[in-house]
Tab-separated table of C-alpha atoms and ligand atoms in Angstrom:
chain	number	residue	atom	x	y	z
B	1	MET	CA	-7.586	9.777	24.683
B	2	PRO	CA	-10.063	10.181	27.602
B	3	GLY	CA	-11.763	6.920	28.619
B	4	THR	CA	-8.922	4.679	27.442
B	5	GLU	CA	-6.682	4.953	30.536
B	6	HIS	CA	-7.402	1.368	31.624
B	7	ILE	CA	-5.952	-0.111	28.417
B	8	GLY	CA	-2.489	-1.666	28.748
B	9	THR	CA	0.304	0.675	27.685
B	10	ILE	CA	2.208	-2.212	26.053
B	11	TRP	CA	0.372	-1.271	22.829
B	12	GLY	CA	1.701	1.731	20.982
B	13	ARG	CA	-1.030	3.379	18.887
B	14	SER	CA	-0.745	5.335	15.644
B	15	PHE	CA	-3.992	7.308	15.795
B	16	SER	CA	-6.041	8.395	18.754
B	17	ILE	CA	-9.514	7.756	17.363
B	18	MET	CA	-12.322	5.501	18.543
B	19	VAL	CA	-13.497	3.528	15.527
B	20	ASP	CA	-17.173	2.750	15.199
B	21	HIS	CA	-17.269	0.830	11.916
B	22	GLY	CA	-15.584	0.281	8.592
B	23	GLU	CA	-16.808	0.022	5.014
B	24	GLY	CA	-14.592	-0.616	1.986
B	25	ILE	CA	-11.465	1.531	2.296
B	26	TYR	CA	-13.070	3.761	4.938
B	27	LEU	CA	-13.117	3.799	8.727
B	28	PHE	CA	-15.689	5.880	10.617
B	29	ASP	CA	-15.073	7.089	14.155
B	30	THR	CA	-17.702	7.459	16.873
B	31	THR	CA	-18.169	11.152	15.998
B	32	GLY	CA	-19.016	10.171	12.409
B	33	ARG	CA	-15.741	11.372	10.895
B	34	LYS	CA	-14.583	9.375	7.856
B	35	TYR	CA	-10.974	8.318	7.170
B	36	MET	CA	-9.368	6.692	4.135
B	37	ASP	CA	-7.736	3.625	5.681
B	38	PHE	CA	-4.511	3.136	3.712
B	39	THR	CA	-3.117	0.981	6.541
B	40	SER	CA	-5.572	-1.930	6.078
B	41	GLY	CA	-4.958	-2.713	9.762
B	42	ILE	CA	-1.311	-3.470	8.809
B	43	GLY	CA	-2.095	-5.210	5.536
B	44	VAL	CA	-4.993	-7.320	6.760
B	45	THR	CA	-8.273	-6.025	5.302
B	46	SER	CA	-7.463	-7.151	1.766
B	47	THR	CA	-11.099	-7.046	0.621
B	48	GLY	CA	-11.765	-3.815	2.522
B	49	HIS	CA	-13.778	-3.404	5.694
B	50	ALA	CA	-16.932	-5.518	5.986
B	51	HIS	CA	-16.901	-6.923	2.453
B	52	PRO	CA	-20.427	-8.395	1.985
B	53	LYS	CA	-19.101	-11.767	0.712
B	54	VAL	CA	-16.759	-12.128	3.682
B	55	VAL	CA	-19.382	-10.970	6.195
B	56	LYS	CA	-21.884	-13.497	4.812
B	57	ALA	CA	-19.333	-16.330	4.891
B	58	ILE	CA	-18.553	-15.501	8.554
B	59	GLN	CA	-22.242	-15.175	9.542
B	60	ASP	CA	-23.277	-18.407	7.830
B	61	GLN	CA	-20.405	-20.392	9.328
B	62	ALA	CA	-20.804	-18.899	12.832
B	63	ALA	CA	-24.418	-20.062	12.855
B	64	LYS	CA	-23.337	-23.592	11.866
B	65	LEU	CA	-20.052	-24.338	13.654
B	66	ILE	CA	-17.560	-21.951	15.282
B	67	HIS	CA	-14.968	-24.409	16.539
B	68	GLY	CA	-14.275	-27.859	15.155
B	69	GLN	CA	-10.849	-28.526	16.642
B	70	ALA	CA	-8.382	-29.675	13.966
B	71	ASN	CA	-6.883	-32.526	16.036
B	72	ILE	CA	-10.308	-33.890	16.860
B	73	VAL	CA	-12.475	-33.549	13.718
B	74	TYR	CA	-12.533	-32.362	10.092
B	75	HIS	CA	-14.716	-29.428	9.068
B	76	GLN	CA	-15.877	-28.287	5.633
B	77	PRO	CA	-14.421	-24.714	5.515
B	78	MET	CA	-10.936	-26.155	6.014
B	79	MET	CA	-11.562	-28.774	3.341
B	80	ASN	CA	-12.552	-25.958	0.976
B	81	LEU	CA	-9.225	-24.209	1.642
B	82	ILE	CA	-6.814	-27.037	2.089
B	83	ASP	CA	-4.123	-28.467	-0.213
B	84	GLU	CA	-1.068	-29.594	1.735
B	85	PHE	CA	-1.701	-26.692	4.040
B	86	PHE	CA	-1.155	-26.275	7.746
B	87	PHE	CA	-3.105	-23.562	9.551
B	88	SER	CA	-2.441	-21.374	12.538
B	89	ASN	CA	-3.771	-18.055	13.842
B	90	SER	CA	-1.065	-15.429	13.467
B	91	GLY	CA	1.995	-14.553	11.421
B	92	ALA	CA	4.424	-15.373	14.234
B	93	GLU	CA	2.847	-18.772	14.796
B	94	ILE	CA	3.169	-19.688	11.139
B	95	VAL	CA	6.839	-18.598	11.083
B	96	GLU	CA	7.370	-20.861	14.105
B	97	ALA	CA	5.648	-23.691	12.214
B	98	ALA	CA	7.846	-23.198	9.141
B	99	VAL	CA	11.057	-23.283	11.181
B	100	LYS	CA	9.934	-26.353	13.117
B	101	LEU	CA	9.035	-28.155	9.880
B	102	ALA	CA	12.390	-27.173	8.324
B	103	LYS	CA	14.275	-28.492	11.376
B	104	GLN	CA	12.496	-31.853	11.367
B	105	ALA	CA	12.627	-32.276	7.596
B	106	THR	CA	16.365	-31.496	7.282
B	107	LYS	CA	17.493	-32.709	10.729
B	108	ARG	CA	19.517	-29.490	10.874
B	109	THR	CA	19.434	-26.877	13.628
B	110	ASN	CA	20.162	-23.404	12.292
B	111	VAL	CA	18.208	-20.616	10.604
B	112	ILE	CA	19.469	-17.734	8.485
B	113	VAL	CA	17.452	-14.503	8.292
B	114	PHE	CA	17.991	-11.099	6.711
B	115	SER	CA	18.772	-7.788	8.371
B	116	GLY	CA	15.701	-5.595	8.726
B	117	SER	CA	13.346	-8.576	8.703
B	118	PHE	CA	10.229	-8.773	10.834
B	119	HIS	CA	8.973	-12.272	11.591
B	120	GLY	CA	6.954	-11.755	14.796
B	121	ARG	CA	7.056	-11.247	18.529
B	122	THR	CA	7.162	-14.736	20.065
B	123	HIS	CA	10.527	-15.668	21.523
B	124	LEU	CA	11.713	-17.537	18.399
B	125	THR	CA	10.339	-15.047	15.886
B	126	MET	CA	11.577	-12.065	17.914
B	127	SER	CA	15.024	-13.645	17.686
B	128	MET	CA	14.604	-13.759	13.902
B	129	THR	CA	13.515	-10.104	13.818
B	130	THR	CA	16.077	-7.345	13.278
B	131	SER	CA	13.942	-4.479	11.995
B	132	LYS	CA	14.122	-2.538	15.291
B	133	THR	CA	15.613	-3.056	18.758
B	134	ILE	CA	12.245	-2.222	20.357
B	135	TYR	CA	11.086	-5.769	19.564
B	136	ARG	CA	13.883	-7.355	21.639
B	137	ILE	CA	14.755	-4.767	24.286
B	138	GLY	CA	14.709	-6.286	27.779
B	139	TYR	CA	14.081	-9.766	26.378
B	140	GLN	CA	17.671	-10.873	25.761
B	141	PRO	CA	19.187	-13.378	25.331
B	142	MET	CA	17.746	-14.416	22.003
B	143	VAL	CA	17.079	-17.986	20.861
B	144	ALA	CA	20.315	-19.600	19.670
B	145	GLY	CA	21.080	-20.837	16.147
B	146	ILE	CA	19.817	-17.793	14.245
B	147	HIS	CA	22.247	-15.987	11.943
B	148	VAL	CA	21.710	-12.676	10.174
B	149	THR	CA	22.863	-11.683	6.692
B	150	PRO	CA	22.252	-8.344	4.892
B	151	TYR	CA	18.990	-7.845	2.967
B	152	PRO	CA	19.607	-6.696	-0.622
B	153	TYR	CA	18.458	-3.141	0.094
B	154	ALA	CA	19.839	-1.258	-2.929
B	155	TYR	CA	18.751	2.247	-1.874
B	156	GLN	CA	20.249	1.984	1.599
B	157	LEU	CA	23.412	0.313	0.290
B	158	LYS	CA	23.667	3.067	-2.366
B	159	LEU	CA	24.342	0.393	-5.005
B	160	ASP	CA	22.687	-0.604	-8.271
B	161	ASP	CA	20.830	-3.924	-8.509
B	162	GLU	CA	23.795	-5.872	-9.836
B	163	ALA	CA	26.189	-4.667	-7.139
B	164	THR	CA	23.497	-5.150	-4.473
B	165	THR	CA	23.039	-8.771	-5.560
B	166	ASP	CA	26.794	-9.407	-5.573
B	167	TYR	CA	27.184	-7.891	-2.119
B	168	ALA	CA	24.238	-9.693	-0.494
B	169	ILE	CA	25.112	-13.093	-2.014
B	170	HIS	CA	28.763	-12.627	-1.020
B	171	GLU	CA	27.770	-11.870	2.573
B	172	LEU	CA	25.370	-14.832	2.680
B	173	LYS	CA	28.098	-17.175	1.447
B	174	LYS	CA	30.346	-15.730	4.159
B	175	VAL	CA	27.746	-16.574	6.834
B	176	LEU	CA	27.624	-20.150	5.496
B	177	LYS	CA	31.420	-20.294	5.671
B	178	SER	CA	31.985	-18.525	8.981
B	179	GLN	CA	28.878	-18.882	11.214
B	180	SER	CA	26.400	-21.545	10.127
B	181	ALA	CA	27.791	-24.390	7.988
B	182	PRO	CA	25.407	-25.564	5.234
B	183	ASP	CA	25.107	-28.977	6.927
B	184	GLU	CA	23.777	-27.252	10.038
B	185	THR	CA	21.492	-24.807	8.215
B	186	ALA	CA	17.873	-25.971	8.054
B	187	CYS	CA	16.423	-22.973	6.259
B	188	ILE	CA	16.856	-19.438	5.006
B	189	VAL	CA	13.800	-17.314	5.774
B	190	LEU	CA	13.187	-14.325	3.518
B	191	GLU	CA	10.471	-11.743	3.027
B	192	PRO	CA	10.235	-11.546	-0.812
B	193	VAL	CA	9.296	-7.904	-0.290
B	194	LEU	CA	10.722	-6.673	3.006
B	195	GLY	CA	7.773	-5.439	5.095
B	196	GLU	CA	8.321	-3.752	8.454
B	197	GLY	CA	11.966	-3.252	7.476
B	198	GLY	CA	11.065	-0.689	4.818
B	199	TYR	CA	9.092	-2.144	1.864
B	200	VAL	CA	12.165	-3.135	-0.109
B	201	VAL	CA	11.956	-5.110	-3.360
B	202	PRO	CA	15.024	-7.338	-3.868
B	203	PRO	CA	16.707	-7.561	-7.291
B	204	LEU	CA	15.466	-10.397	-9.530
B	205	GLU	CA	18.939	-11.866	-9.881
B	206	PHE	CA	19.406	-11.967	-6.107
B	207	MET	CA	16.316	-14.139	-5.750
B	208	ARG	CA	17.537	-16.521	-8.462
B	209	GLU	CA	20.995	-16.833	-6.880
B	210	LEU	CA	19.462	-17.354	-3.452
B	211	ARG	CA	17.310	-20.199	-4.796
B	212	ALA	CA	20.374	-21.765	-6.484
B	213	LEU	CA	22.433	-21.501	-3.284
B	214	CYS	CA	19.691	-23.228	-1.271
B	215	ASP	CA	19.471	-26.015	-3.882
B	216	GLN	CA	23.248	-26.443	-3.877
B	217	HIS	CA	23.328	-26.991	-0.105
B	218	GLY	CA	19.969	-28.677	0.542
B	219	ILE	CA	18.842	-25.675	2.600
B	220	LEU	CA	15.099	-25.015	2.554
B	221	LEU	CA	13.976	-21.617	1.302
B	222	VAL	CA	11.103	-20.224	3.351
B	223	ALA	CA	9.196	-17.280	1.873
B	224	ASP	CA	7.576	-15.257	4.651
B	225	GLU	CA	4.639	-13.798	2.746
B	226	VAL	CA	2.680	-12.926	5.868
B	227	GLN	CA	2.488	-9.333	4.614
B	228	SER	CA	3.249	-9.658	0.876
B	229	GLY	CA	0.834	-12.525	0.107
B	230	VAL	CA	-2.738	-12.852	-1.130
B	231	GLY	CA	-2.684	-10.347	-3.993
B	232	ARG	CA	-0.963	-7.547	-2.112
B	233	THR	CA	1.865	-7.097	-4.673
B	234	GLY	CA	-0.238	-7.595	-7.816
B	235	LYS	CA	0.353	-11.357	-7.913
B	236	TRP	CA	-1.169	-13.908	-5.569
B	237	PHE	CA	2.269	-14.180	-3.937
B	238	ALA	CA	5.272	-11.853	-4.258
B	239	SER	CA	7.572	-14.836	-4.963
B	240	GLU	CA	5.862	-15.152	-8.362
B	241	HIS	CA	7.353	-11.800	-9.469
B	242	PHE	CA	10.766	-13.462	-9.313
B	243	ASN	CA	9.752	-16.853	-10.721
B	244	VAL	CA	11.171	-18.379	-7.562
B	245	VAL	CA	9.385	-21.293	-5.919
B	246	PRO	CA	10.134	-21.494	-2.194
B	247	ASP	CA	10.184	-24.852	-0.399
B	248	ILE	CA	7.828	-23.498	2.234
B	249	LEU	CA	5.528	-20.507	1.764
B	250	ILE	CA	3.749	-18.935	4.691
B	251	THR	CA	1.059	-16.299	4.658
B	252	ALA	CA	-1.461	-14.666	7.006
B	253	LYS	CA	-2.865	-11.108	7.300
B	254	GLY	CA	-4.834	-10.615	4.029
B	255	ILE	CA	-5.921	-14.243	3.726
B	256	ALA	CA	-9.051	-13.922	5.873
B	257	SER	CA	-9.779	-10.146	5.723
B	258	GLY	CA	-9.318	-9.716	9.488
B	259	MET	CA	-10.229	-13.065	11.020
B	260	PRO	CA	-7.143	-14.608	12.666
B	261	LEU	CA	-5.743	-17.193	10.244
B	262	SER	CA	-2.291	-18.039	8.935
B	263	ALA	CA	-1.301	-20.743	6.493
B	264	LEU	CA	1.738	-22.762	5.506
B	265	VAL	CA	1.999	-24.488	2.151
B	266	THR	CA	4.738	-26.883	1.098
B	267	ARG	CA	5.526	-29.915	-1.047
B	268	LYS	CA	4.034	-33.318	-0.206
B	269	ASP	CA	7.476	-34.850	0.436
B	270	LEU	CA	8.333	-32.207	3.028
B	271	MET	CA	4.919	-32.363	4.670
B	272	ALA	CA	5.395	-36.132	4.985
B	273	LYS	CA	8.558	-35.555	7.035
B	274	TRP	CA	6.682	-33.477	9.617
B	275	ILE	CA	6.056	-35.905	12.472
B	276	THR	CA	2.336	-36.266	13.167
B	277	GLY	CA	1.376	-34.742	16.501
B	278	SER	CA	4.685	-32.884	16.938
B	279	HIS	CA	3.127	-29.481	16.167
B	280	GLY	CA	-0.307	-27.900	16.323
B	281	GLY	CA	-2.487	-25.517	18.320
B	282	THR	CA	-5.958	-25.366	19.786
B	283	TYR	CA	-7.408	-22.789	17.395
B	284	GLY	CA	-5.394	-23.266	14.182
B	285	GLY	CA	-7.674	-23.544	11.152
B	286	ASN	CA	-10.730	-22.314	13.058
B	287	ALA	CA	-13.944	-22.948	11.113
B	288	VAL	CA	-15.119	-19.314	11.013
B	289	ALA	CA	-11.627	-18.056	10.091
B	290	CYS	CA	-11.423	-20.653	7.279
B	291	ALA	CA	-14.881	-19.628	6.039
B	292	ALA	CA	-13.717	-15.985	6.015
B	293	ALA	CA	-10.686	-17.046	3.967
B	294	VAL	CA	-12.896	-18.892	1.472
B	295	GLY	CA	-15.062	-15.736	1.206
B	296	THR	CA	-11.957	-13.575	0.818
B	297	ILE	CA	-10.500	-15.719	-1.965
B	298	GLN	CA	-13.876	-15.816	-3.702
B	299	ALA	CA	-14.129	-11.999	-3.577
B	300	ILE	CA	-10.525	-11.580	-4.797
B	301	LYS	CA	-11.156	-13.905	-7.752
B	302	GLU	CA	-14.622	-12.658	-8.728
B	303	GLU	CA	-13.714	-8.986	-8.434
B	304	HIS	CA	-10.268	-9.351	-10.048
B	305	LEU	CA	-8.569	-7.783	-7.053
B	306	VAL	CA	-5.098	-9.151	-7.887
B	307	GLU	CA	-5.302	-7.349	-11.224
B	308	ASN	CA	-6.662	-4.268	-9.447
B	309	SER	CA	-3.700	-4.352	-7.050
B	310	LEU	CA	-1.310	-4.291	-10.011
B	311	ALA	CA	-3.171	-1.493	-11.838
B	312	ARG	CA	-3.776	0.692	-8.767
B	313	GLY	CA	-0.191	0.063	-7.623
B	314	ALA	CA	1.121	1.312	-10.967
B	315	GLN	CA	-1.143	4.379	-10.716
B	316	LEU	CA	0.084	5.047	-7.176
B	317	LEU	CA	3.749	4.601	-8.093
B	318	THR	CA	3.399	6.994	-11.058
B	319	GLY	CA	1.704	9.591	-8.841
B	320	LEU	CA	4.353	9.292	-6.125
B	321	LEU	CA	7.215	9.514	-8.638
B	322	LYS	CA	5.642	12.729	-9.951
B	323	LEU	CA	5.459	14.167	-6.441
B	324	GLN	CA	9.082	13.156	-5.843
B	325	GLN	CA	10.142	15.703	-8.474
B	326	ASP	CA	8.829	18.521	-6.261
B	327	PHE	CA	9.816	17.171	-2.848
B	328	ALA	CA	13.517	16.459	-2.402
B	329	ALA	CA	12.871	14.757	0.959
B	330	MET	CA	11.260	11.849	-0.921
B	331	GLY	CA	14.544	10.050	-1.501
B	332	ASP	CA	13.099	6.864	-2.952
B	333	VAL	CA	9.781	5.630	-4.309
B	334	ARG	CA	9.428	1.873	-4.788
B	335	GLY	CA	7.114	-1.097	-4.532
B	336	LEU	CA	5.165	-3.872	-6.172
B	337	GLY	CA	1.403	-3.542	-6.608
B	338	LEU	CA	-0.248	-2.124	-3.505
B	339	MET	CA	2.862	-2.686	-1.375
B	340	THR	CA	4.431	0.649	-2.178
B	341	ALA	CA	6.632	3.035	-0.213
B	342	THR	CA	8.236	6.427	-0.076
B	343	GLU	CA	11.527	6.697	1.819
B	344	PHE	CA	12.417	10.086	3.294
B	345	THR	CA	16.059	11.140	3.318
B	346	LYS	CA	17.865	14.285	4.502
B	347	VAL	CA	20.152	16.276	2.200
B	348	ASN	CA	23.155	14.643	3.894
B	349	GLY	CA	21.797	11.152	3.067
B	350	GLU	CA	20.671	10.347	6.637
B	351	PRO	CA	17.186	8.848	7.232
B	352	ASP	CA	14.612	11.642	7.673
B	353	THR	CA	12.353	10.258	10.397
B	354	ASP	CA	10.983	13.672	11.413
B	355	THR	CA	9.637	14.419	7.959
B	356	SER	CA	8.037	10.994	7.414
B	357	LYS	CA	6.290	11.211	10.789
B	358	ALA	CA	5.185	14.811	10.180
B	359	VAL	CA	3.762	13.843	6.767
B	360	VAL	CA	1.785	10.937	8.298
B	361	LYS	CA	0.386	13.340	10.916
B	362	ALA	CA	-0.531	15.977	8.332
B	363	ALA	CA	-2.157	13.328	6.084
B	364	PHE	CA	-4.182	12.019	9.040
B	365	GLU	CA	-5.430	15.545	9.823
B	366	ARG	CA	-6.656	15.611	6.200
B	367	GLY	CA	-8.437	12.235	6.526
B	368	LEU	CA	-5.828	9.808	5.139
B	369	MET	CA	-4.392	7.097	7.385
B	370	LEU	CA	-0.862	5.934	6.515
B	371	LEU	CA	1.786	3.994	8.424
B	372	THR	CA	5.537	4.321	8.598
B	373	CYS	CA	8.002	1.434	8.533
B	374	GLY	CA	11.747	0.855	8.266
B	375	THR	CA	14.398	0.651	10.951
B	376	TYR	CA	14.376	4.456	11.210
B	377	ASP	CA	10.625	4.915	10.622
B	378	ASN	CA	11.544	7.109	7.679
B	379	VAL	CA	9.522	5.097	5.157
B	380	ILE	CA	5.810	5.687	4.553
B	381	ARG	CA	4.080	2.533	3.368
B	382	TRP	CA	1.059	2.534	1.101
B	383	ILE	CA	-1.020	-0.523	1.799
B	384	PRO	CA	-4.690	0.197	1.018
B	385	PRO	CA	-7.301	-2.577	0.697
B	386	LEU	CA	-7.112	-4.308	-2.703
B	387	VAL	CA	-10.603	-2.975	-3.518
B	388	VAL	CA	-9.321	0.620	-3.717
B	389	SER	CA	-10.571	2.446	-6.823
B	390	LYS	CA	-8.804	4.713	-9.319
B	391	ALA	CA	-10.617	7.773	-7.933
B	392	GLU	CA	-9.684	6.840	-4.345
B	393	ILE	CA	-5.984	6.544	-5.248
B	394	ASP	CA	-6.174	9.981	-6.923
B	395	GLU	CA	-7.872	11.394	-3.829
B	396	ALA	CA	-5.211	9.890	-1.525
B	397	LEU	CA	-2.412	11.288	-3.705
B	398	LYS	CA	-4.063	14.727	-3.537
B	399	ILE	CA	-4.223	14.571	0.262
B	400	PHE	CA	-0.609	13.339	0.416
B	401	ALA	CA	0.525	16.244	-1.796
B	402	GLY	CA	-1.226	18.652	0.580
B	403	ALA	CA	0.474	17.031	3.573
B	404	LEU	CA	3.876	17.243	1.865
B	405	ASP	CA	3.239	20.883	1.024
B	406	ALA	CA	2.463	21.614	4.663
B	407	VAL	CA	5.538	19.958	6.197
B	408	ALA	CA	8.208	18.963	3.657
B	409	HIS	CA	9.958	21.639	1.631
A	1	PLP	N1	6.052	-11.945	9.180
A	1	PLP	C1	5.872	-10.792	8.524
A	1	PLP	C2	6.529	-10.603	7.186
A	1	PLP	C3	5.078	-9.776	9.072
A	1	PLP	O1	4.910	-8.624	8.433
A	1	PLP	C4	4.476	-9.996	10.328
A	1	PLP	C5	3.651	-8.945	10.978
A	1	PLP	O2	3.658	-7.804	10.613
A	1	PLP	C6	4.704	-11.222	10.988
A	1	PLP	C7	5.481	-12.175	10.380
A	1	PLP	C8	4.087	-11.506	12.338
A	1	PLP	O3	2.706	-11.559	12.231
A	1	PLP	P1	1.773	-11.477	13.557
A	1	PLP	O4	1.845	-10.081	14.041
A	1	PLP	O5	0.414	-11.871	13.041
A	1	PLP	O6	2.311	-12.473	14.526
């Protein structure tokens, strides 16, 4: 795009538009064109763009106190949010925090993660990330002590839920037997709905068996809800769908509607084992970011956005399943709440990256912004703001049908 040549090429970019402002589920570019933003800035703008309650919370706090450094003083917005919480700025930083806490609390060294996971781009979290090689290319070697076991991805494994659970638990037990002994394993880090790796919902039984295995060996279960948290899946946290309580839960993205904030919550006994002063950061728990989070949570509660996520997610899933009947390339439709996906597959069963990318392009030309995900970028993820209305979901489905018609036969 002309006029952007001086911007670092390290950033890839999905859409070549210059955004002027956002409102609700819409983005407006500098020419005045309007787009339905079903990316939510990668799952961040939970209350939509410029929600009045969030904007007011930010404005009021910015006029009072922008930075009250957490090691130096207390400030009220953090007090309004806090309950055995630790705060940071980004998803990667909060994953780092969770692993560091797990290591100190258990006095163990190793971490187990799942194939296809995305946990961030710092050196530790990159080493925990196996969704795509692009995140580690040229940066080898990885941090030591991280072991990978298969995610229970039923569609890709071509198994039913029961067989998927058996396979994934069997492989995890094998890792504990052959690579990282339980006594050396501090934590198992799992995305309760796999995000960048393809929006995969694990079987209920897998989650129960995973919890039991962690309890059996004194391994801490860390739920990375950076993407799936804060109402996204139709519950406050995706872990609730499985009735599984993690030892450490981390979240970010949707918590502050776009201000940089991430949070870690855990039990008092674990928090007490985290040595004071051994972790932190200059900006973690910033006053304006905390105020934005308080405004976000207030808006989610008052406007019943968790319930809306569930209802609109069901509407979206029904609409996509209907479209699947006419478009064979839509191999799988799945999701929880407004964390929903369509996986594109060729007749021979191979991932159909070309079609998913062509559909995203055709949808964009028609005013609907969508993102792909998955190791092969053959999954289109549906991740609109939680404020999306019934009519807006219908409109997006109509645009998507038109895009499918144009490119996928
Ligand atoms: N964990 C999960 C599950 C994520 O989806 C992401 C980002 O997409 C991260 C961690 C890293 O977050 P950030 O990009 O804020 O560092």
